[in-house]
Amino acid sequence: MAEQFKTPMLDELEKGPWPSFISGFKRLRDDHPDKRINETANSLLGQLEHSYETRKGYWKGGTVSVFGYGSGIIPRFSEVADTFVASKEFHTVRVQPPAGNHYTTDMLRTLCDSWEKYGSGLITFHGQTGNIMFIGVDTENTQKFFDEINEYGWDLGGAGPCVRTGMSCMGAARCEMSCADEQQIHLRLMNNFTDDVHRPALPYKFKFKVSGCGNDCQNAIERSDMAILGTWRDDMKVNQTEVKNYINKKSRQYVIDNVTTRCPTNALTLNDDDTLTVDNKNCVRCMHCLNVMNKALSPGDDKGVTICIGGKRTLKIGDLMGTVVIPFKKLETEEDYESLVEFAEDIIDFWAENGLEHERTGEMIERIGIANFLDAIGVEVDPNMINHPRQSSYVRLDEWDAEAQKWFERKKAA
Amino acid sequence: MSENTKPRSPTESGCPDGFQYMHPLMRKNYGNWDHHDHPRPGVLKHVSKDGEPIWTVKCATQRILDTFSLRTLCDIGDNFADGHVHFTMRSNIEYMVADEAKVQPLIEEIEKNGFIVGGTAASVSSISHTQGWLHCDIPGTDASGVVKSMMDELIDEFKNHNMPNRVHITTSCCQINCGGQGDIAINVQHTKPPKIDHDLVGNACERPSVVARCPVAAIRPAVVNGKPSLEVDEKKCICCGACFPPCPPMQINDAEHTKLAIWVGGNHSNARSKPTFQKLVAAGIPNNPPRWPEATAIVKKILKCYKEDGRPWERMNDWIERIGWPAFFEQTGLPFTKFHLDNWRGARNSLNASNHVRF
């Protein structure tokens, strides 16, 4: 091997009890049988040490793709390649994981085998968008690595202005709170938009995230353009025997302090006989009491999803939460799922036509107003969409009577 | 093009089916779970409606895995956990077993190999982080190194359930904040406008899109030294760095003036209150590799106050909502400054328009 770069600052990150990524890099440098991997790891360690010393990054982007796609590779070229030669091209391959991030060890080893043939040996499960990140491959081997893993069932995720890789929680696979079939929702949505994942042609990124309940373990409301959250609309199930068992275990006081008084809508009453009464009409399915007393309390049977649109992080206009556009939707029949996919298509089509360059769906809604957005995608207004009605009197109400009439007609038809 | 040099056309298989990789007991009980509990930190026990239990052991890794570490994690899975694994969104690996007798040997094997069991319920889970100097093209700091340094200090909070509720910490290496919202977020905050290399802008940047990216309209086209370039109104500039990704000659990263800021109270869950955004509490923290001790000290101080004063089930934002911001700054000893007063759109909604004052 060429000169071994000294890494006094990175060596500090081998101390302490938490697993050290630097020790991992050094194993690739020192112990891997493939000389190419040893040299790449040495070069990467050298460049990273240089970053630590100078407090600057030294990667630049570029254009690298695989045949037939325009997306899925994050190109990285070193700006200090003269010194750190072996990692001069160090691209990341973004690969779509299965919904819920399940793997067999056999499959992980097969992926390791392919990656060691072509790449650096560094992998992350998963990046913040949700992809498996194969970090560090040169331009030539990018195609070869993709060809090999694509043969046994793996495809690239999104990067750039396109539909991005989706994320969904463990959900029905291992969680009693789940009110949705996260696997099916995730697969139906993602695999309807495969073309939009691979070929960036949208104003900016568009993310789907699926959480099986209001605990929103996937951060869907804040981190996705279309958040699908499981919920239910009949009564919460209460097992009164288990309520009593819980009180016996933890005390009445504990249940009052941590369950009933923490209900955001005061929908719980602990009765004198240690039974619990739920005011289901006022329960907002926040999940708190179920989280605390998960043996005693369970979601109802009439399950479905709430859909929020327009969540995103800072750039450009500031953080936005997704907001309710569909308060409740059943997802049981083939038609239900088809209409979910069509709803996503309607939103993406309208945004693709009307979004400005680099404008997320939520920012477009902010710019044109939610009423125009709802009109465009054919969704009727619903008071579940708001925290409160408008406070400003600066508004023209020319068509008030006609709009009021629509409301009464919809009520009559329901 | 001859047949053997013709590029291979991709199979656009998209997202793979998860059921083929799922633990058989989870496949069998899909949608049929009844309840769960926490036998010990790092371990979950879920029970199906038919009374079938499954134990999960949660384990922290270094996130940026080398294939040696990943193969070791696979060996553990083969020898102790039925050959199936699951990754959480904070990059913890989870092993599932159907037999309680397998739990303790599994934990021992994980710890023997240097990985950490924990991260469940009211603990500080692994820090969700970004790529940083290791791989990003616009990073102000590293990610994996900051996280390693912090988790070395917070490891006991990962391994135990000592917090009022779960704590999610995130880090981000620029103000785009790919790490996302967190109970505590440690993010880069630039403090000086970009330095522009006017010789390069004309060739490297699509100037109108750079102008359009600026949140405060501080960038305008200009001719500098006879070359087409861009100029920044430095009085207007908020040093966000949004112009840097589309135009690398607008260098925002700076060894001295790129600092860290700490935000608290971001909460994704709908439990109790609606989801909340994080709020700025500390800034001007030096970007100090390799161990960033100043940032870690503030995080530990905030966690100590939350741990001591938070009530059961209160997330960071719930706790602060109850005690009020004056008490937060009092308890943590952090300075409250004019920079904590928001002036972005909707800022008036963040002010206290009432006589609700604690004495």
Coordinates of N, CA and C in Angstrom, one line a residue, chain A residues 68-251:
Chain A
G68 N -30.0 4.3 -18.2 CA -31.5 4.2 -18.2 C -32.1 5.1 -17.1
Y69 N -31.3 5.5 -16.1 CA -31.8 6.2 -15.0 C -31.2 7.6 -14.9
G70 N -31.8 8.6 -14.3 CA -31.2 9.9 -14.1 C -31.0 10.2 -12.6
S71 N -31.3 9.2 -11.8 CA -31.4 9.4 -10.3 C -30.8 8.2 -9.6
G72 N -30.6 8.4 -8.3 CA -30.2 7.3 -7.4 C -28.8 7.2 -7.0
I73 N -27.9 8.0 -7.7 CA -26.5 8.0 -7.4 C -26.2 9.4 -6.8
I74 N -25.5 9.5 -5.7 CA -25.0 10.8 -5.2 C -23.5 10.9 -5.6
P75 N -23.2 11.6 -6.7 CA -21.8 11.7 -7.2 C -21.0 12.5 -6.2
R76 N -19.8 12.0 -6.0 CA -18.8 12.7 -5.1 C -17.4 12.6 -5.8
F77 N -16.8 13.7 -6.0 CA -15.4 13.8 -6.5 C -14.6 14.6 -5.5
S78 N -13.4 14.1 -5.2 CA -12.6 14.7 -4.2 C -12.0 16.0 -4.8
E79 N -12.0 17.0 -4.0 CA -11.3 18.3 -4.4 C -9.8 18.2 -4.0
V80 N -9.4 17.2 -3.2 CA -8.0 17.0 -2.8 C -7.5 15.6 -3.3
A81 N -7.9 15.3 -4.5 CA -7.6 14.0 -5.0 C -6.1 13.8 -5.3
D82 N -5.4 14.9 -5.5 CA -3.9 14.8 -5.7 C -3.2 14.1 -4.6
T83 N -3.7 14.4 -3.4 CA -3.1 13.8 -2.2 C -3.8 12.4 -1.8
F84 N -5.1 12.5 -2.0 CA -5.9 11.3 -1.5 C -6.5 10.6 -2.8
V85 N -5.6 9.9 -3.5 CA -5.9 9.4 -4.8 C -7.0 8.3 -4.9
A86 N -6.8 7.4 -4.0 CA -7.6 6.2 -4.1 C -9.1 6.4 -3.8
S87 N -9.5 7.5 -3.2 CA -10.9 7.8 -3.0 C -11.3 9.0 -3.8
K88 N -10.7 9.2 -5.0 CA -11.0 10.4 -5.7 C -12.4 10.4 -6.3
E89 N -12.9 9.3 -6.6 CA -14.3 9.1 -7.0 C -15.0 8.3 -5.9
F90 N -16.0 8.8 -5.2 CA -16.5 8.2 -4.0 C -18.0 8.4 -3.9
H91 N -18.7 7.8 -4.9 CA -20.1 8.1 -5.0 C -20.9 7.2 -4.1
T92 N -22.1 7.7 -3.7 CA -23.0 6.8 -2.9 C -24.1 6.3 -3.8
V93 N -24.4 5.0 -3.7 CA -25.5 4.4 -4.4 C -26.7 4.3 -3.4
R94 N -27.8 4.9 -3.8 CA -29.0 4.9 -2.9 C -29.9 3.7 -3.4
V95 N -30.1 2.8 -2.5 CA -31.0 1.6 -2.8 C -32.2 1.6 -2.0
Q96 N -33.3 1.3 -2.6 CA -34.6 1.3 -1.9 C -34.7 0.1 -1.0
P97 N -35.0 0.3 0.3 CA -35.2 -0.9 1.2 C -36.6 -1.4 1.1
P98 N -36.9 -2.5 1.6 CA -38.3 -2.9 1.7 C -39.0 -2.1 2.7
A99 N -40.3 -1.9 2.6 CA -41.1 -1.2 3.6 C -40.8 -1.8 5.0
G100 N -40.6 -1.0 6.0 CA -40.4 -1.5 7.3 C -39.0 -2.0 7.6
N101 N -38.1 -1.9 6.6 CA -36.6 -2.2 6.8 C -36.3 -3.6 7.4
H102 N -37.0 -4.6 6.8 CA -36.7 -6.0 7.3 C -35.6 -6.6 6.3
Y103 N -34.8 -7.4 6.9 CA -33.7 -8.1 6.1 C -33.5 -9.5 6.7
T104 N -33.1 -10.4 5.8 CA -32.5 -11.7 6.3 C -31.0 -11.5 6.4
T105 N -30.3 -12.2 7.3 CA -28.9 -12.1 7.3 C -28.3 -12.6 6.0
D106 N -28.9 -13.6 5.4 CA -28.4 -14.1 4.1 C -28.3 -13.0 3.1
M107 N -29.4 -12.2 3.0 CA -29.5 -11.2 2.0 C -28.4 -10.1 2.3
L108 N -28.3 -9.7 3.6 CA -27.3 -8.7 3.9 C -25.9 -9.2 3.6
R109 N -25.6 -10.5 3.7 CA -24.3 -11.0 3.4 C -24.1 -10.9 1.8
T110 N -25.2 -11.3 1.1 CA -25.1 -11.2 -0.3 C -24.8 -9.8 -0.8
L111 N -25.4 -8.8 -0.2 CA -25.2 -7.4 -0.5 C -23.8 -7.0 -0.1
C112 N -23.3 -7.5 1.0 CA -21.9 -7.3 1.4 C -20.9 -7.8 0.3
D113 N -21.2 -9.1 -0.2 CA -20.3 -9.7 -1.2 C -20.3 -8.8 -2.4
S114 N -21.4 -8.4 -2.9 CA -21.4 -7.5 -4.1 C -20.7 -6.2 -3.9
W115 N -20.9 -5.6 -2.7 CA -20.4 -4.3 -2.4 C -18.8 -4.4 -2.3
E116 N -18.4 -5.5 -1.7 CA -16.9 -5.6 -1.5 C -16.2 -5.8 -2.9
K117 N -17.0 -6.4 -3.9 CA -16.4 -6.6 -5.2 C -16.2 -5.2 -5.9
Y118 N -17.1 -4.3 -5.6 CA -17.0 -3.0 -6.4 C -16.8 -1.8 -5.6
G119 N -17.2 -1.8 -4.3 CA -17.2 -0.5 -3.6 C -16.2 -0.5 -2.4
S120 N -16.4 0.5 -1.5 CA -15.5 0.7 -0.5 C -15.7 -0.2 0.7
G121 N -16.8 -0.8 0.9 CA -17.1 -1.6 2.1 C -17.9 -0.9 3.1
L122 N -18.3 0.4 2.9 CA -19.0 1.2 3.9 C -20.5 1.2 3.5
I123 N -21.4 0.9 4.4 CA -22.8 0.9 4.2 C -23.5 1.5 5.4
T124 N -24.6 2.2 5.1 CA -25.5 2.7 6.2 C -26.9 2.3 6.0
F125 N -27.5 1.8 7.1 CA -28.9 1.4 7.1 C -29.6 2.4 8.1
H126 N -30.2 3.4 7.7 CA -30.4 3.9 6.4 C -30.1 5.4 6.4
G127 N -30.1 6.0 5.2 CA -29.9 7.5 5.2 C -31.2 8.2 5.6
Q128 N -31.2 9.5 5.8 CA -32.3 10.2 6.3 C -33.5 10.2 5.4
T129 N -33.3 10.0 4.1 CA -34.5 9.8 3.2 C -35.0 8.4 3.3
G130 N -34.2 7.5 3.8 CA -34.7 6.1 4.0 C -34.0 5.1 3.1
N131 N -33.0 5.5 2.3 CA -32.3 4.5 1.5 C -31.3 3.7 2.2
I132 N -31.0 2.5 1.7 CA -29.7 1.9 2.1 C -28.6 2.7 1.3
M133 N -27.6 3.2 2.1 CA -26.6 4.0 1.5 C -25.3 3.1 1.3
F134 N -25.0 2.8 0.1 CA -23.7 2.2 -0.2 C -22.7 3.3 -0.5
I135 N -21.8 3.6 0.5 CA -21.0 4.8 0.4 C -19.7 4.5 -0.2
G136 N -19.4 5.1 -1.3 CA -18.0 5.0 -1.8 C -17.8 4.0 -2.9
V137 N -18.0 4.5 -4.2 CA -17.7 3.6 -5.3 C -17.3 4.5 -6.5
D138 N -16.4 4.1 -7.3 CA -15.9 4.9 -8.4 C -17.0 4.9 -9.6
T139 N -16.8 5.7 -10.6 CA -17.8 5.9 -11.6 C -18.0 4.6 -12.4
E140 N -16.9 3.9 -12.7 CA -17.0 2.7 -13.5 C -17.7 1.6 -12.8
N141 N -17.3 1.4 -11.5 CA -17.9 0.3 -10.8 C -19.4 0.6 -10.3
T142 N -19.8 1.9 -10.4 CA -21.2 2.2 -10.0 C -22.2 1.3 -10.9
Q143 N -21.9 1.3 -12.2 CA -22.8 0.6 -13.1 C -22.7 -0.9 -12.8
K144 N -21.5 -1.4 -12.5 CA -21.3 -2.9 -12.3 C -22.0 -3.3 -11.0
F145 N -21.9 -2.5 -10.0 CA -22.5 -2.8 -8.7 C -24.0 -2.8 -8.8
F146 N -24.5 -1.8 -9.5 CA -26.0 -1.7 -9.7 C -26.5 -2.9 -10.5
D147 N -25.8 -3.2 -11.6 CA -26.2 -4.3 -12.4 C -26.3 -5.6 -11.6
E148 N -25.3 -5.8 -10.8 CA -25.3 -7.1 -10.0 C -26.4 -7.1 -9.0
I149 N -26.7 -6.1 -8.2 CA -27.7 -6.2 -7.2 C -29.1 -6.1 -7.8
N150 N -29.2 -5.4 -8.9 CA -30.5 -5.3 -9.6 C -30.9 -6.6 -10.1
E151 N -30.0 -7.5 -10.4 CA -30.3 -8.9 -10.9 C -31.0 -9.7 -9.8
Y152 N -30.7 -9.4 -8.5 CA -31.3 -10.1 -7.4 C -32.3 -9.3 -6.6
G153 N -32.9 -8.3 -7.3 CA -34.1 -7.7 -6.7 C -34.0 -6.4 -6.1
W154 N -32.8 -5.7 -6.2 CA -32.7 -4.4 -5.6 C -32.7 -3.3 -6.7
D155 N -33.4 -2.2 -6.4 CA -33.5 -1.1 -7.3 C -33.1 0.2 -6.6
L156 N -32.7 1.2 -7.5 CA -32.3 2.5 -6.9 C -33.4 3.3 -6.3
G157 N -33.1 4.1 -5.3 CA -34.0 5.1 -4.8 C -33.9 6.4 -5.5
G158 N -34.6 7.4 -5.0 CA -34.6 8.7 -5.6 C -33.5 9.6 -5.1
A159 N -33.1 10.6 -5.9 CA -32.2 11.7 -5.5 C -32.5 12.8 -6.5
G160 N -32.5 14.0 -6.0 CA -32.8 15.2 -6.8 C -34.3 15.4 -6.9
P161 N -34.7 16.2 -7.9 CA -36.1 16.6 -8.0 C -37.0 15.5 -8.5
C162 N -37.4 14.6 -7.6 CA -38.1 13.4 -8.1 C -38.9 12.8 -6.9
V163 N -39.7 11.8 -7.1 CA -40.3 11.1 -6.0 C -39.2 10.3 -5.3
R164 N -39.1 10.5 -4.0 CA -38.0 9.9 -3.2 C -38.5 8.6 -2.6
T165 N -37.5 7.8 -2.2 CA -37.7 6.6 -1.5 C -38.7 6.8 -0.3
G166 N -39.6 5.9 -0.1 CA -40.6 6.0 0.9 C -40.1 5.4 2.2
M167 N -40.8 5.8 3.3 CA -40.4 5.2 4.6 C -41.7 4.8 5.3
S168 N -41.7 3.6 6.0 CA -42.8 3.3 6.8 C -42.4 2.5 8.0
C169 N -43.2 2.6 9.0 CA -42.9 2.0 10.3 C -43.0 0.5 10.3
M170 N -42.5 -0.1 11.4 CA -42.7 -1.5 11.6 C -44.1 -1.9 11.6
G171 N -45.0 -1.1 12.2 CA -46.4 -1.2 12.0 C -47.0 -2.6 12.3
A172 N -47.9 -3.1 11.4 CA -48.6 -4.3 11.6 C -47.7 -5.5 11.9
A173 N -46.4 -5.4 11.4 CA -45.5 -6.5 11.6 C -45.2 -6.8 13.0
R174 N -45.3 -5.8 13.9 CA -44.9 -6.0 15.3 C -45.5 -5.0 16.3
C175 N -46.6 -4.3 15.9 CA -47.0 -3.3 16.8 C -48.6 -3.3 16.9
E176 N -49.0 -3.4 18.1 CA -50.5 -3.5 18.4 C -51.2 -2.1 18.1
M177 N -50.4 -1.0 17.9 CA -51.1 0.3 17.7 C -51.4 0.4 16.2
S178 N -50.8 -0.4 15.4 CA -51.0 -0.2 13.9 C -52.4 -0.2 13.5
C179 N -52.8 0.8 12.7 CA -54.2 0.8 12.2 C -54.2 0.8 10.7
A180 N -53.1 0.4 10.1 CA -53.0 0.3 8.7 C -52.1 -0.8 8.2
D181 N -52.3 -1.2 6.9 CA -51.4 -2.1 6.3 C -50.3 -1.4 5.7
E182 N -49.3 -1.0 6.5 CA -48.2 -0.1 6.0 C -47.5 -0.7 4.8
Q183 N -47.2 -2.0 4.9 CA -46.5 -2.7 3.8 C -47.2 -2.4 2.4
Q184 N -48.6 -2.6 2.5 CA -49.3 -2.5 1.2 C -49.4 -1.0 0.7
I185 N -49.6 -0.1 1.7 CA -49.7 1.3 1.3 C -48.3 1.8 0.7
H186 N -47.2 1.4 1.4 CA -45.9 1.8 0.9 C -45.6 1.2 -0.5
L187 N -45.9 -0.1 -0.7 CA -45.6 -0.7 -1.9 C -46.4 -0.2 -3.1
R188 N -47.7 0.0 -2.8 CA -48.6 0.5 -3.9 C -48.2 1.9 -4.3
L189 N -47.9 2.8 -3.3 CA -47.5 4.1 -3.7 C -46.2 4.2 -4.4
M190 N -45.2 3.6 -3.8 CA -43.8 3.7 -4.4 C -43.8 3.0 -5.8
N191 N -44.4 1.9 -5.9 CA -44.2 1.2 -7.2 C -45.2 1.7 -8.3
N192 N -46.0 2.6 -7.9 CA -46.8 3.3 -8.9 C -45.9 4.4 -9.5
F193 N -45.0 4.9 -8.7 CA -44.2 6.1 -9.1 C -42.8 5.8 -9.5
T194 N -42.5 4.5 -9.8 CA -41.1 4.1 -10.1 C -40.5 5.0 -11.1
D195 N -41.2 5.3 -12.2 CA -40.6 6.2 -13.2 C -40.2 7.5 -12.7
D196 N -41.1 8.1 -11.8 CA -40.8 9.4 -11.2 C -39.6 9.3 -10.1
V197 N -39.4 8.1 -9.6 CA -38.2 7.9 -8.7 C -36.9 7.9 -9.5
H198 N -36.9 7.3 -10.7 CA -35.7 7.1 -11.4 C -35.3 8.2 -12.4
R199 N -36.4 9.0 -12.7 CA -36.1 10.1 -13.7 C -36.6 11.4 -13.2
P200 N -35.6 12.2 -12.6 CA -36.0 13.4 -11.9 C -36.6 14.5 -12.9
A201 N -37.9 14.8 -12.8 CA -38.5 15.7 -13.7 C -39.5 16.6 -13.0
L202 N -39.4 16.6 -11.7 CA -40.4 17.4 -10.9 C -39.8 18.7 -10.4
P203 N -40.7 19.6 -9.8 CA -40.1 20.8 -9.3 C -39.0 20.6 -8.3
Y204 N -39.2 19.6 -7.4 CA -38.2 19.4 -6.3 C -38.6 18.0 -5.8
K205 N -38.1 17.7 -4.6 CA -38.4 16.3 -4.1 C -39.8 16.1 -3.6
F206 N -40.3 14.9 -3.6 CA -41.6 14.5 -3.1 C -41.5 13.3 -2.3
K207 N -41.9 13.3 -1.0 CA -41.7 12.2 -0.2 C -43.0 11.6 0.4
F208 N -43.1 10.3 0.4 CA -44.2 9.6 1.0 C -43.6 9.0 2.3
K209 N -44.4 9.1 3.4 CA -44.0 8.4 4.6 C -45.3 7.8 5.3
V210 N -45.2 6.6 5.8 CA -46.4 5.9 6.3 C -46.1 5.6 7.8
S211 N -47.0 6.0 8.7 CA -47.0 5.7 10.1 C -48.3 5.0 10.4
G212 N -48.2 3.9 11.2 CA -49.4 3.1 11.4 C -50.4 3.8 12.4
C213 N -49.9 4.8 13.2 CA -50.8 5.5 14.1 C -50.3 6.9 14.4
G214 N -51.0 7.6 15.3 CA -50.6 9.0 15.6 C -49.3 9.1 16.3
N215 N -48.7 8.1 16.8 CA -47.3 8.2 17.4 C -46.3 8.6 16.3
D216 N -46.7 8.4 15.0 CA -45.9 8.8 13.9 C -44.4 8.6 14.0
C217 N -44.1 7.3 14.2 CA -42.7 6.9 14.4 C -41.8 7.2 13.1
Q218 N -42.5 7.5 12.0 CA -41.7 7.8 10.8 C -41.6 9.3 10.6
N219 N -42.0 10.1 11.5 CA -42.0 11.6 11.4 C -42.6 12.1 10.1
A220 N -43.7 11.4 9.8 CA -44.3 11.6 8.5 C -44.9 13.0 8.3
I221 N -45.6 13.6 9.4 CA -46.2 14.8 9.2 C -45.2 15.9 8.9
E222 N -44.1 15.9 9.6 CA -43.1 17.0 9.4 C -42.1 16.7 8.3
R223 N -41.9 15.4 8.0 CA -40.8 15.2 7.0 C -41.3 14.6 5.7
S224 N -42.6 14.7 5.4 CA -43.0 14.2 4.1 C -44.1 15.0 3.4
D225 N -44.0 15.0 2.1 CA -45.0 15.8 1.3 C -46.4 15.2 1.4
M226 N -46.4 13.8 1.5 CA -47.7 13.1 1.7 C -47.5 12.1 2.8
A227 N -48.1 12.5 4.0 CA -48.0 11.6 5.2 C -49.3 10.8 5.3
I228 N -49.2 9.5 5.5 CA -50.3 8.6 5.7 C -50.2 8.1 7.1
L229 N -51.2 8.4 7.9 CA -51.2 7.9 9.3 C -52.4 7.1 9.6
G230 N -52.2 6.0 10.2 CA -53.3 5.1 10.6 C -54.1 5.7 11.7
T231 N -55.4 5.5 11.7 CA -56.3 5.9 12.8 C -57.6 5.0 12.8
W232 N -58.5 5.3 13.6 CA -59.8 4.6 13.6 C -60.9 5.6 13.9
R233 N -62.2 5.2 13.6 CA -63.3 6.2 13.8 C -64.4 5.6 14.6
D234 N -64.3 4.4 15.0 CA -65.3 3.9 16.0 C -64.8 4.0 17.4
D235 N -65.3 3.3 18.4 CA -64.9 3.5 19.7 C -63.5 2.8 20.0
M236 N -62.7 3.5 20.9 CA -61.5 2.8 21.4 C -62.0 1.6 22.2
K237 N -61.2 0.5 22.2 CA -61.5 -0.7 23.0 C -60.9 -0.5 24.4
V238 N -61.8 -0.8 25.3 CA -61.3 -0.7 26.7 C -61.5 -2.1 27.4
N239 N -60.5 -2.7 27.9 CA -60.5 -3.9 28.7 C -60.5 -3.5 30.1
Q240 N -61.7 -3.5 30.7 CA -61.9 -3.0 32.1 C -61.1 -3.8 33.1
T241 N -61.0 -5.1 32.9 CA -60.2 -5.9 33.8 C -58.7 -5.5 33.8
E242 N -58.2 -5.2 32.6 CA -56.8 -4.8 32.5 C -56.6 -3.4 33.1
V243 N -57.7 -2.5 33.0 CA -57.6 -1.2 33.6 C -57.4 -1.4 35.1
K244 N -58.2 -2.3 35.7 CA -58.1 -2.5 37.1 C -56.7 -3.1 37.5
N245 N -56.2 -4.0 36.6 CA -54.9 -4.6 36.9 C -53.8 -3.5 36.9
Y246 N -54.0 -2.6 35.9 CA -53.0 -1.5 35.8 C -53.0 -0.6 37.0
I247 N -54.2 -0.3 37.5 CA -54.4 0.5 38.7 C -53.8 -0.2 39.9
N248 N -54.0 -1.5 40.0 CA -53.4 -2.2 41.1 C -51.9 -2.2 41.1
K249 N -51.4 -2.3 39.9 CA -49.9 -2.3 39.7 C -49.3 -1.0 40.0
K250 N -49.9 0.1 39.4 CA -49.3 1.4 39.4 C -49.9 2.4 40.4
S251 N -51.1 2.3 40.8 CA -51.9 3.1 41.7 C -52.8 4.0 41.0

